[in-house]
Amino acid sequence: MTTKRTESEAQGDIKDALLRAYPPKVARKRAQQMQYHEPTDDLPAKPIKANTRTVPGIITQRGCTYAGCKGVVLGPTRDIVNITHGPIGCGFYSWLTRRNQTRPPTPEDANFMNYCFSTDMQEENIIFGGEKKLKEAIQEAYDLFKPKAIGVFSTCPVGLIGDDVHAVSREMEAKLGITIFGFSCEGYRGVSQSAGHHIANNQLFKHVVGLDDTPQTHPFAINLLGEYNIGGDAFVIEDLLQRCGIHLVATFSGNSSFDFFANSHTADLNAVMCHRSINYMADMMEKKFGIPWIKINFIGAEATAKSLRKIAQFFDSDLLEQQVEKVIAEEMPAVLEAQKRARRRLEGKTAMLFVGGSRAHHYQTLFKEMGMKIAAAGYEFAHRDDYEGRRVLDSIQVDADSRNIEELEVHPDPQRFKPRMADETKARLEREGLKFSEYEGMMPDMDPGALVIDDISHHEMERLIDRYRPDIFCAGIKEKYGIQKMGIPCKQLHSYDYGGPYAGFAGAIEFYEEIDRLVNCRFLKKLRAPWHEVGLASSGLAAEHQVGRVETEKGGSDSSDVDYAA
Amino acid sequence: MLLRHTPTEVSERRSLTINPAKTCQPIGAMYAALGIRDCLPHSHGSQGCCSYHRSTLTRHYKEPVMASTSSFTEGASVFGGQSNLLQSLETIFSVYKPRVVAVHTTCLSETIGDDIPQIIAKAKEEGKIPDGAFVIHANTPSYVGSHVTGFSTMVKSMVDYFAEPKAPTRAVVADAGAPRLNIIPGWVEPADMREIKRIATAMGIQALVFPDTSGITDAPFSGRAEMFPAGGVSVEALATMGDARATVALGPTASAAAASALELKCDVPHETMELPIGLSATDRFVDALRRRGGVQVPAALEEERGQLLDVMSDMHQYLYQKRVALFGDPDQLVALTEFLMDLDMDPVYIVTGTPTKKFEDRIRHALKDRADRAKFKQGATADMFLLHQWIKNESVDLLIGNTYGKYIARDEDVPFLRLGFPVLDRIGHVYFPTVGYRGALRLLEKMLDLFLDRQDRDAPEESFELVM
Ligand code: SF4
Ligand code: SF4
């Protein structure tokens, strides 16, 4: 998109169009969260601002800390009874809405994921405290279900009235003899879901990881971190790993179970998928147990092949390498065939991705495989390192909101810390290109000049689409139908529009076909009735768009330019 | 099994709600506010609630649902949300330019104790609210009531903020062409609001229906971005509600509060009745319009009524004594129960998470002589878990409720009719009404399809029927 204009022209132009309607202070703040990607090996001169508060009144994509904690990280585990401590809503809305699939091994195994548990606090609990009710709720849950573990999730009012969910959890744990742990994940604790991920990591690490010391016997044992099995992605990855001969100890937390977490410290490698939501866990496990971590990505066929090769490289085994190459060789022909088909229909088209904390990066891989261009992208709740790479970590200023979230102090476990490889081996692997504890972020993978926007607002999104009419826009449920009303297909990258899986090789093929379906769908060319076409030369979307609306240069949404004084 | 841990044996629960048959107040306030033209609902609390409410409404309607939030962080929760709301209003009016901002509170701002009217006054003072624009509010802590009471409170706010005293000359002039009535439709779908307006128009009545989400949560494809689709009831129209001859309020839980507030404020008499779902309730609704408007029921409506009765009698055999379990919101449940009774069906289990004073009396009244045989319960632990347990003890022929019912329906292999909020996996509710005679016919068709498909599926080959 920027190729047609000089860069500075385009830059002034778009940013201005996005910011024009804001009050000056807001515009200045938002301007710091937008920029054109300029590749650099140094630390970025103009760092992007991220993980910062959303301006009140802005229509944001973001959710809350509770959503990140209960919804994202803990939600996908089938055998923990997750009780929401609070009024009914928070629990209700996080009930089954994230499409985390799970497959209990037998019909008798525990699966509480289809249930919603809440203390449903009433006015008297807010006034007199809700601890008594919480205790009773835990007891009732125990009596009914006899679960292995119960999690307690605090919602906004709980923190304010001072209920101590941790004390209640400890007391009930002692009484009932099962793991019971609390989460101080009140919605206001952070600026987005991100704070909730961190809190969830901390508590899982403190209360569950390391409970089961059964030794690991498999030579290639890994954990998969930051894969939540939306639409069955984790199933695809599990299958791939198994065919390669790699043993998966635990996934945090797609298709997962309490017991997997408990034994996860016996794995030899942590493979990190979604860096944003789970990097804390990777770091803490490395510090305490000596498990190294590498960044991998199973979205995109090339990325999948590369990730499998990285894992093989880590284990430094010819046998594993051969097996991995065999699997890749089996899968790639069909992928290439599908890619060829997709390219014929999609090459050169543009996509924009604004979602989550890793997918706006990972899914770029798939679009590129189809020859599509990424004109703009950004995350909903990521931090600077997810944009610019962990190399900027030391230069990130920790603000009051981040300081709010507990940083666990983690030390090597005196008995169980075990370096997974000799220093020389590690140094050699690094020389050979394997990067440990590294994530390079979204931006290095983007074209120079591409627009990056953090925490995009509804207004900015509309302006952006208006100007550039991308061929497809990826976002979430709240954005989807507004985008489609503008005649641009929207692919949801949280819920996959109830499709998928898109991970791995088969998933890539599925995704190519899905994007072809969306971008080339027939009815988008029939938006206008024949009687409106008379006398109008109209073909293709862009032309219809011109006919369909009047471009205004004023800020605000076109239909709402109310003259208040009138 | 999807709900493999639900035991048949019912044990007493006091503190743990499992699979709730309700949700929280603000989402109802948000939905009601969407029924005002050019209105942006605003959630005064942390971001999460607003995000959840928008997502849920969006999934239910497959339409964009616009709402903003005060985005509380820790500071706001300690020092109060005043500056967040002031900043919000400034941002909203400069960026989104609504005519009305409808603020609702959340558990958080209520627990803090933010005084919304005071903050609105301050915003006005500071010039943050442009001339000609309005900021209204509703208090909706979710540790009280449910989504339905949140809806009710926001509708009442429309009266409190917008109703102007009766302007006698204006009222007479306005009434001259056709009698003017207010109709408060209750928490129903845009399709229902359209149907209510159609019925009123057919009877020669000028109806002010509020809130009115038609045109907004069922907006057509436009090819352009529209913050505020061309639907909803305008501020100007709302201002004249005091001129009407009477208010007909549909659904006591959702609509009574607004109707009595209007009577108090502008002396407009009101009549609160059950939602016009099914034959009898629609009869009463149509009759109320006739009486209050002083009009005749037109032949076209008589014809619709006759068609409904015709199908009821043609297909009675397939409905007779079918056992039905229902969950959802009080207004829908009471009206549906009455309809099922009219059809000689057998509503056996009824639960709602929404606590209301009169629910029990209303349900008893609807159940008539069957009241003592049916199980019904309301409040926190009147949840879908309990309903499922009842079904496990003695099964039913039909389950009616929102989408979450599909888990029970599949486990127990029971035909399932989606009705209520939210419906996340079908689209008909947005476009086809369930109110009025037409709506009743649609419900009837849906139930019959379910029963007859089931019979076709299960019949032994020799008794597989061609004609039914
Ligand atoms: S905190 Fe209250 S208002 Fe917000 S989602 Fe939860 S129950 Fe609803
Ligand atoms: S009340 Fe708090 S925890 Fe619950 S949804 Fe709202 S922001 Fe999140």
mmCIF file of N, CA and C in Angstrom, chain B residues 219-264:
data_model
loop_
_atom_site.group_PDB
_atom_site.id
_atom_site.type_symbol
_atom_site.label_atom_id
_atom_site.label_comp_id
_atom_site.label_asym_id
_atom_site.label_seq_id
_atom_site.Cartn_x
_atom_site.Cartn_y
_atom_site.Cartn_z
ATOM 1 N N ALA B 219 -29.801 -4.651 11.506
ATOM 2 C CA ALA B 219 -29.549 -3.698 10.412
ATOM 3 C C ALA B 219 -29.151 -4.424 9.136
ATOM 4 N N PRO B 220 -29.587 -3.896 7.998
ATOM 5 C CA PRO B 220 -29.232 -4.532 6.726
ATOM 6 C C PRO B 220 -27.780 -4.260 6.341
ATOM 7 N N PHE B 221 -27.325 -5.024 5.381
ATOM 8 C CA PHE B 221 -26.004 -4.805 4.809
ATOM 9 C C PHE B 221 -25.992 -3.438 4.139
ATOM 10 N N SER B 222 -24.958 -2.652 4.406
ATOM 11 C CA SER B 222 -24.976 -1.294 3.874
ATOM 12 C C SER B 222 -23.773 -0.984 3.005
ATOM 13 N N GLY B 223 -22.707 -1.755 3.141
ATOM 14 C CA GLY B 223 -21.504 -1.453 2.389
ATOM 15 C C GLY B 223 -20.693 -0.325 3.003
ATOM 16 N N ARG B 224 -21.094 0.131 4.175
ATOM 17 C CA ARG B 224 -20.359 1.217 4.808
ATOM 18 C C ARG B 224 -20.393 1.092 6.322
ATOM 19 N N ALA B 225 -19.484 1.839 6.941
ATOM 20 C CA ALA B 225 -19.420 1.807 8.393
ATOM 21 C C ALA B 225 -20.517 2.683 8.957
ATOM 22 N N GLU B 226 -21.255 2.142 9.883
ATOM 23 C CA GLU B 226 -22.296 2.934 10.527
ATOM 24 C C GLU B 226 -22.242 2.725 12.023
ATOM 25 N N MET B 227 -21.766 3.713 12.711
ATOM 26 C CA MET B 227 -21.763 3.628 14.169
ATOM 27 C C MET B 227 -23.191 3.477 14.666
ATOM 28 N N PHE B 228 -24.081 4.245 14.051
ATOM 29 C CA PHE B 228 -25.455 4.267 14.520
ATOM 30 C C PHE B 228 -26.381 4.003 13.342
ATOM 31 N N PRO B 229 -26.765 2.772 13.135
ATOM 32 C CA PRO B 229 -27.654 2.457 12.015
ATOM 33 C C PRO B 229 -28.987 3.193 12.168
ATOM 34 N N ALA B 230 -29.671 3.290 11.051
ATOM 35 C CA ALA B 230 -30.904 4.083 11.041
ATOM 36 C C ALA B 230 -32.057 3.319 11.671
ATOM 37 N N GLY B 231 -32.061 3.215 12.963
ATOM 38 C CA GLY B 231 -33.163 2.554 13.650
ATOM 39 C C GLY B 231 -33.288 3.144 15.035
ATOM 40 N N GLY B 232 -34.145 2.557 15.820
ATOM 41 C CA GLY B 232 -34.271 3.019 17.189
ATOM 42 C C GLY B 232 -35.247 4.165 17.318
ATOM 43 N N VAL B 233 -35.569 4.476 18.553
ATOM 44 C CA VAL B 233 -36.545 5.527 18.810
ATOM 45 C C VAL B 233 -35.793 6.816 19.124
ATOM 46 N N SER B 234 -36.231 7.920 18.521
ATOM 47 C CA SER B 234 -35.472 9.158 18.651
ATOM 48 C C SER B 234 -35.774 9.866 19.959
ATOM 49 N N VAL B 235 -34.880 10.730 20.334
ATOM 50 C CA VAL B 235 -35.060 11.523 21.538
ATOM 51 C C VAL B 235 -36.344 12.353 21.430
ATOM 52 N N GLU B 236 -36.584 12.900 20.234
ATOM 53 C CA GLU B 236 -37.775 13.725 20.037
ATOM 54 C C GLU B 236 -39.035 12.897 20.284
ATOM 55 N N ALA B 237 -39.029 11.691 19.775
ATOM 56 C CA ALA B 237 -40.196 10.838 19.976
ATOM 57 C C ALA B 237 -40.358 10.496 21.455
ATOM 58 N N LEU B 238 -39.242 10.198 22.101
ATOM 59 C CA LEU B 238 -39.313 9.845 23.518
ATOM 60 C C LEU B 238 -39.875 11.004 24.348
ATOM 61 N N ALA B 239 -39.556 12.211 23.923
ATOM 62 C CA ALA B 239 -40.011 13.370 24.682
ATOM 63 C C ALA B 239 -41.536 13.455 24.716
ATOM 64 N N THR B 240 -42.189 12.863 23.722
ATOM 65 C CA THR B 240 -43.654 12.998 23.637
ATOM 66 C C THR B 240 -44.404 11.844 24.289
ATOM 67 N N MET B 241 -43.707 10.974 24.989
ATOM 68 C CA MET B 241 -44.431 9.817 25.538
ATOM 69 C C MET B 241 -45.524 10.233 26.516
ATOM 70 N N GLY B 242 -45.342 11.413 27.097
ATOM 71 C CA GLY B 242 -46.356 11.889 28.027
ATOM 72 C C GLY B 242 -47.666 12.274 27.356
ATOM 73 N N ASP B 243 -47.651 12.404 26.032
ATOM 74 C CA ASP B 243 -48.864 12.811 25.313
ATOM 75 C C ASP B 243 -49.815 11.649 25.032
ATOM 76 N N ALA B 244 -49.361 10.441 25.246
ATOM 77 C CA ALA B 244 -50.167 9.287 24.823
ATOM 78 C C ALA B 244 -51.393 9.104 25.704
ATOM 79 N N ARG B 245 -52.395 8.427 25.131
ATOM 80 C CA ARG B 245 -53.603 8.134 25.904
ATOM 81 C C ARG B 245 -53.305 7.154 27.033
ATOM 82 N N ALA B 246 -52.439 6.204 26.731
ATOM 83 C CA ALA B 246 -52.131 5.191 27.735
ATOM 84 C C ALA B 246 -50.839 4.492 27.351
ATOM 85 N N THR B 247 -50.297 3.756 28.310
ATOM 86 C CA THR B 247 -49.116 2.937 28.040
ATOM 87 C C THR B 247 -49.499 1.477 28.202
ATOM 88 N N VAL B 248 -49.158 0.698 27.201
ATOM 89 C CA VAL B 248 -49.328 -0.744 27.329
ATOM 90 C C VAL B 248 -47.936 -1.329 27.542
ATOM 91 N N ALA B 249 -47.704 -1.902 28.718
ATOM 92 C CA ALA B 249 -46.383 -2.425 29.060
ATOM 93 C C ALA B 249 -46.411 -3.941 28.964
ATOM 94 N N LEU B 250 -45.524 -4.488 28.150
ATOM 95 C CA LEU B 250 -45.529 -5.926 27.907
ATOM 96 C C LEU B 250 -44.423 -6.597 28.719
ATOM 97 N N GLY B 251 -44.815 -7.533 29.535
ATOM 98 C CA GLY B 251 -43.838 -8.226 30.370
ATOM 99 C C GLY B 251 -43.587 -7.440 31.639
ATOM 100 N N PRO B 252 -44.218 -7.852 32.745
ATOM 101 C CA PRO B 252 -44.093 -7.094 33.995
ATOM 102 C C PRO B 252 -42.638 -6.935 34.452
ATOM 103 N N THR B 253 -41.824 -7.965 34.326
ATOM 104 C CA THR B 253 -40.463 -7.864 34.871
ATOM 105 C C THR B 253 -39.651 -6.814 34.114
ATOM 106 N N ALA B 254 -39.823 -6.784 32.804
ATOM 107 C CA ALA B 254 -38.994 -5.886 32.000
ATOM 108 C C ALA B 254 -39.610 -4.501 31.828
ATOM 109 N N SER B 255 -40.914 -4.394 31.906
ATOM 110 C CA SER B 255 -41.546 -3.144 31.452
ATOM 111 C C SER B 255 -42.365 -2.387 32.484
ATOM 112 N N ALA B 256 -42.745 -3.035 33.584
ATOM 113 C CA ALA B 256 -43.658 -2.379 34.519
ATOM 114 C C ALA B 256 -43.047 -1.126 35.130
ATOM 115 N N ALA B 257 -41.763 -1.191 35.445
ATOM 116 C CA ALA B 257 -41.128 -0.070 36.145
ATOM 117 C C ALA B 257 -41.241 1.210 35.323
ATOM 118 N N ALA B 258 -40.948 1.106 34.036
ATOM 119 C CA ALA B 258 -40.999 2.297 33.184
ATOM 120 C C ALA B 258 -42.423 2.808 33.070
ATOM 121 N N ALA B 259 -43.374 1.878 32.905
ATOM 122 C CA ALA B 259 -44.764 2.282 32.716
ATOM 123 C C ALA B 259 -45.292 3.004 33.948
ATOM 124 N N SER B 260 -44.964 2.497 35.149
ATOM 125 C CA SER B 260 -45.503 3.202 36.317
ATOM 126 C C SER B 260 -44.759 4.505 36.541
ATOM 127 N N ALA B 261 -43.475 4.550 36.195
ATOM 128 C CA ALA B 261 -42.756 5.820 36.332
ATOM 129 C C ALA B 261 -43.390 6.885 35.441
ATOM 130 N N LEU B 262 -43.799 6.473 34.254
ATOM 131 C CA LEU B 262 -44.402 7.430 33.323
ATOM 132 C C LEU B 262 -45.764 7.886 33.827
ATOM 133 N N GLU B 263 -46.487 6.966 34.400
ATOM 134 C CA GLU B 263 -47.795 7.347 34.950
ATOM 135 C C GLU B 263 -47.626 8.399 36.051
ATOM 136 N N LEU B 264 -46.619 8.135 36.884
ATOM 137 C CA LEU B 264 -46.330 9.059 37.977
ATOM 138 C C LEU B 264 -45.887 10.416 37.455
#
